[in-house]
CSV table of C-alpha atoms and ligand atoms in Angstrom, one decimal:
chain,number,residue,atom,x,y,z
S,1,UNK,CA,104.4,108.6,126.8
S,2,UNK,CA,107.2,106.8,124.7
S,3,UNK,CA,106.8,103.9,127.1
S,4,UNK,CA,103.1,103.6,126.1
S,5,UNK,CA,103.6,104.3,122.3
S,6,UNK,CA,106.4,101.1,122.3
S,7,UNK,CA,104.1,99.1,124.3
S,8,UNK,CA,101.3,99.9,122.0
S,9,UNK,CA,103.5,98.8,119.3
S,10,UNK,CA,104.5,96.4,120.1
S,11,UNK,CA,101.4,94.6,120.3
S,12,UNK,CA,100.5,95.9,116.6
S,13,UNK,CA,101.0,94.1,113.7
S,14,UNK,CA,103.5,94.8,110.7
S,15,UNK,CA,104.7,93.5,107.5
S,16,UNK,CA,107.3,94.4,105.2
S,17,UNK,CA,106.7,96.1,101.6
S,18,UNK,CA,109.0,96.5,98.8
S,19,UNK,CA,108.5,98.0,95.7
S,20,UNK,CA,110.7,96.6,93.1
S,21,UNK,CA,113.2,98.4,90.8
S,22,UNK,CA,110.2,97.8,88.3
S,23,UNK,CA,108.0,99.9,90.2
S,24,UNK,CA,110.3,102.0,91.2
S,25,UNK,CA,111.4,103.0,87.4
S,26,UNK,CA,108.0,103.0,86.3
S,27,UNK,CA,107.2,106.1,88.7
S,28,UNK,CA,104.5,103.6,90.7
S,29,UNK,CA,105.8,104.6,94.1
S,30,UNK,CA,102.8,107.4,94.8
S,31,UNK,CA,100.0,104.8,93.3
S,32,UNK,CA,101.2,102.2,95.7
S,33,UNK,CA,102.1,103.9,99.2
S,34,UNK,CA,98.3,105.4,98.1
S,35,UNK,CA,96.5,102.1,98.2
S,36,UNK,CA,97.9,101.3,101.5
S,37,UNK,CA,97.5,104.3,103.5
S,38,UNK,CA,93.8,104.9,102.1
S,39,UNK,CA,93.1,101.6,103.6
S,40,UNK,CA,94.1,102.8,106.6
S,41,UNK,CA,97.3,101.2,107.1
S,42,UNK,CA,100.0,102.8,109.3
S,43,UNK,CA,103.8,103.6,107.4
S,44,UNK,CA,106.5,103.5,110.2
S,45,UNK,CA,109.5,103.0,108.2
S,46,UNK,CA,110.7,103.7,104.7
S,47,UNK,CA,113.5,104.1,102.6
S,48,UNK,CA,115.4,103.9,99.2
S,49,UNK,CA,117.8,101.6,99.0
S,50,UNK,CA,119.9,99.2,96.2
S,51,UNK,CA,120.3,96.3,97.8
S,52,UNK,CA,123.7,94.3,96.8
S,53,UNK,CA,122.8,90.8,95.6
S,54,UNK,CA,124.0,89.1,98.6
S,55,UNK,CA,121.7,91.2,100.4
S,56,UNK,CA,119.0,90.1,97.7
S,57,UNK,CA,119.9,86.6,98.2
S,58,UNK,CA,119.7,86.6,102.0
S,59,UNK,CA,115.8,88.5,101.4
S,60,UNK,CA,114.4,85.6,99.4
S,61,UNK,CA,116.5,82.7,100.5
S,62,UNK,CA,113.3,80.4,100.8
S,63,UNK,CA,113.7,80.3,97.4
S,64,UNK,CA,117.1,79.5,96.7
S,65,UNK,CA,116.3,75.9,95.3
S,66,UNK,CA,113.7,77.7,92.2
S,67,UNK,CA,115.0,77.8,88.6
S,68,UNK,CA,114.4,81.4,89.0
S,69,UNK,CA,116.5,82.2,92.4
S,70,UNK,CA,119.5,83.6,90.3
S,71,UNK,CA,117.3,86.0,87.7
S,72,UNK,CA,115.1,87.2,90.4
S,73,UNK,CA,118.2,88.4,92.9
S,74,UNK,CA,120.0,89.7,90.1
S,75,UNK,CA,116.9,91.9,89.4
S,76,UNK,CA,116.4,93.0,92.8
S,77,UNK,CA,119.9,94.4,93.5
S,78,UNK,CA,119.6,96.0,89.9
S,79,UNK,CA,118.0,99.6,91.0
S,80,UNK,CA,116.4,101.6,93.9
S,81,UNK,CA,114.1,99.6,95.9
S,82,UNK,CA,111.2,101.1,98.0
S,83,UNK,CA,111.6,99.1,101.4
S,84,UNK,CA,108.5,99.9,103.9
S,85,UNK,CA,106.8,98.8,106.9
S,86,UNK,CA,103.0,99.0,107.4
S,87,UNK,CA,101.3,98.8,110.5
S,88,UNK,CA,97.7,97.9,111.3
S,89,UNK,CA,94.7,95.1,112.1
S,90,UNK,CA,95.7,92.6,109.7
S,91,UNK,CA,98.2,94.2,107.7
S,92,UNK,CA,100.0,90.9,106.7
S,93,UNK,CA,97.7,89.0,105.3
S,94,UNK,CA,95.4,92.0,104.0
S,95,UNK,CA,98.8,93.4,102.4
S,96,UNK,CA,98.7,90.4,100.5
S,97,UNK,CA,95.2,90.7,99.4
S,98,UNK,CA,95.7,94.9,98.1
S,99,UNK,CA,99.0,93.4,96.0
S,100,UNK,CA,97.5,90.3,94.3
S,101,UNK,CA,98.5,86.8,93.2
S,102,UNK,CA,102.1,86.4,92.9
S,103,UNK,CA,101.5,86.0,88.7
S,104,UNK,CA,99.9,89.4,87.6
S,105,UNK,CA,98.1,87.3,85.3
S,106,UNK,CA,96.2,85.9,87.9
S,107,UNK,CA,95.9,88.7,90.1
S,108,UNK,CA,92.4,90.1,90.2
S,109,UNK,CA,91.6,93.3,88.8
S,110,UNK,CA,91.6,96.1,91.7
S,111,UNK,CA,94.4,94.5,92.8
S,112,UNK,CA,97.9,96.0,93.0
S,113,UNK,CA,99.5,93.9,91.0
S,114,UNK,CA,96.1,93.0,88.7
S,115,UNK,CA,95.9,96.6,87.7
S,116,UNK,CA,99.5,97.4,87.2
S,117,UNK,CA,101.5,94.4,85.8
S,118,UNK,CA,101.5,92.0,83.2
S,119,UNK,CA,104.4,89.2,83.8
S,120,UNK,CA,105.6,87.3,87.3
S,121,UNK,CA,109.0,88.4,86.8
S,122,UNK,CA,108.2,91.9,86.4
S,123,UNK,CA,105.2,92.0,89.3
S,124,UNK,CA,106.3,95.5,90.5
S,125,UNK,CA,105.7,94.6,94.8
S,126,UNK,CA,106.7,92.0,97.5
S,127,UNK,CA,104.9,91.9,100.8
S,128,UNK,CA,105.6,89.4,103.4
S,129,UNK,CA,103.5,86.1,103.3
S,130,UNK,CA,103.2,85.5,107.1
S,131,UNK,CA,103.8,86.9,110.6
S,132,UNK,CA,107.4,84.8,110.9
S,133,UNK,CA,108.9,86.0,107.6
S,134,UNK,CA,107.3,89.7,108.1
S,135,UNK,CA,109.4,89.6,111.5
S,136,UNK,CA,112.4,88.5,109.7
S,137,UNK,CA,112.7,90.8,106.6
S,138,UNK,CA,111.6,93.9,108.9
S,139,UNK,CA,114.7,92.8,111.0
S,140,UNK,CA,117.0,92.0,107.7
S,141,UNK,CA,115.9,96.1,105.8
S,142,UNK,CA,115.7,97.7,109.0
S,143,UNK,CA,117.4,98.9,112.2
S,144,UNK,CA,115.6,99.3,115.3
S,145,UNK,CA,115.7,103.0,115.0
S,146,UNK,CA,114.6,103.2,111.8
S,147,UNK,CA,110.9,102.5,113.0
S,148,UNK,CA,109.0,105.0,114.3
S,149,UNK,CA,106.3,104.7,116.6
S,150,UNK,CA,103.8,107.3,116.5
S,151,UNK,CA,99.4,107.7,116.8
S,152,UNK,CA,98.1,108.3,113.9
S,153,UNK,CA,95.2,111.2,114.1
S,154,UNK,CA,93.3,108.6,112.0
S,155,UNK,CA,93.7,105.9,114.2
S,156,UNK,CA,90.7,105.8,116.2
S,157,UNK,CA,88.5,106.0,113.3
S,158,UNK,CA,90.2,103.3,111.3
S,159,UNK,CA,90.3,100.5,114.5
S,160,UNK,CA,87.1,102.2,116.1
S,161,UNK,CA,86.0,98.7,118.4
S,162,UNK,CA,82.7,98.5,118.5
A,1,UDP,N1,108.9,84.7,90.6
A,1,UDP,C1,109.3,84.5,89.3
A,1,UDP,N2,108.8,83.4,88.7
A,1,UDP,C2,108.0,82.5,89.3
A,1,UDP,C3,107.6,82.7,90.6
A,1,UDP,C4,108.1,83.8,91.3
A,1,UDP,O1,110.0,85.3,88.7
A,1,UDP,O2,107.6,81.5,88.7
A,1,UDP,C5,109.4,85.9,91.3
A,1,UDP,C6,108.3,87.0,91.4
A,1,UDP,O3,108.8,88.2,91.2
A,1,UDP,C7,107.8,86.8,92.8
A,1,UDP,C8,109.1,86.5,93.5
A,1,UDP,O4,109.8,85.6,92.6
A,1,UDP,O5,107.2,88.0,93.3
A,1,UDP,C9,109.0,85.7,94.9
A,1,UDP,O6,108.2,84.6,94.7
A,1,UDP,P1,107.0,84.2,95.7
A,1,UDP,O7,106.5,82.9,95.4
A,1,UDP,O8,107.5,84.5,97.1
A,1,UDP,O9,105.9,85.3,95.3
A,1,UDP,P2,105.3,86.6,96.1
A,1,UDP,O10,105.4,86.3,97.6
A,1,UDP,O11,106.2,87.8,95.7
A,1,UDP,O12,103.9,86.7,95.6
A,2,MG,MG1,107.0,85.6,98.8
């Protein structure tokens, strides 16, 4: 039975989600974890953590050369973050679509970050932007351990194959 739940998991996808200290402070952690598992995304790991700023630095080192590296890692190591991993048909890039465009400006309305923020640095969420990075940051927030694979009651209905 555990043999077939890693085997099955193996082959699903996941990314990683992190509500910021933003969200986090603003009392957006219900709202969000909502949108996800109403779409019928899978949680299999989550926790509270304040990452240190190396540890923010080593999450978004792609973007070590930007003006705004510094600001940004400072921001994240500032307060609790919401670290998660979804699972489900498409979750990466579908993820992406339920948060929004990076600037809540341009974010679409309905979306995560569209409905809920106003400025890029202050954009509440991060979600991974592709199956090598979600790989990646699930391996930098999370032990092995820390991910549980389970069947969801609902998960015959949500990937009902037709
Ligand atoms: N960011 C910023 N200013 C910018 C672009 C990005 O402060 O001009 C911040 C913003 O919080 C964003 C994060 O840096 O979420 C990571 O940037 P990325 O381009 O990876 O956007 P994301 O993947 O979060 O949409
Ligand atoms: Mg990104």
């Amino acid at each position: 039975m555990l043999q077939d739940q890693e085997a099955h998991a193996a082959e699903m996808e996941r990314t990683f989600i992190a509500i910021k200290p933003d969200g986090v402070q603003r009392g957006l952690i219900s709202e969000i974890v909502s949108r996800f598992e109403r779409k019928g995304f899978k949680l299999v790991a989550i926790k509270i953590v304040i990452p240190s700023k190396d540890f923010a630095e080593r999450h978004y080192h792609d973007l070590k050369e930007r003006p705004f590296f510094n600001g940004l890692c400072d921001f994240l190591s500032s307060g609790p973050v919401l670290a998660m991993v979804w699972e489900g048909e498409g979750v990466i890039k579908y993820g992406r679509k339920l948060i929004g465009a990076t600037d809540p400006q341009k974010s679409e309305p309905g979306t995560i970050r569209g409905d809920l923020a106003v400025v890029v640095g202050r954009n509440i969420i991060h979600g991974s932007d592709g199956p090598e990075t979600a790989k990646d940051e699930i391996n930098l927030w999370f032990k092995p351990e820390e991910l549980v694979n389970y069947t969801s009651n609902a998960e015959n209905i949500f990937h009902f194959q037709m």
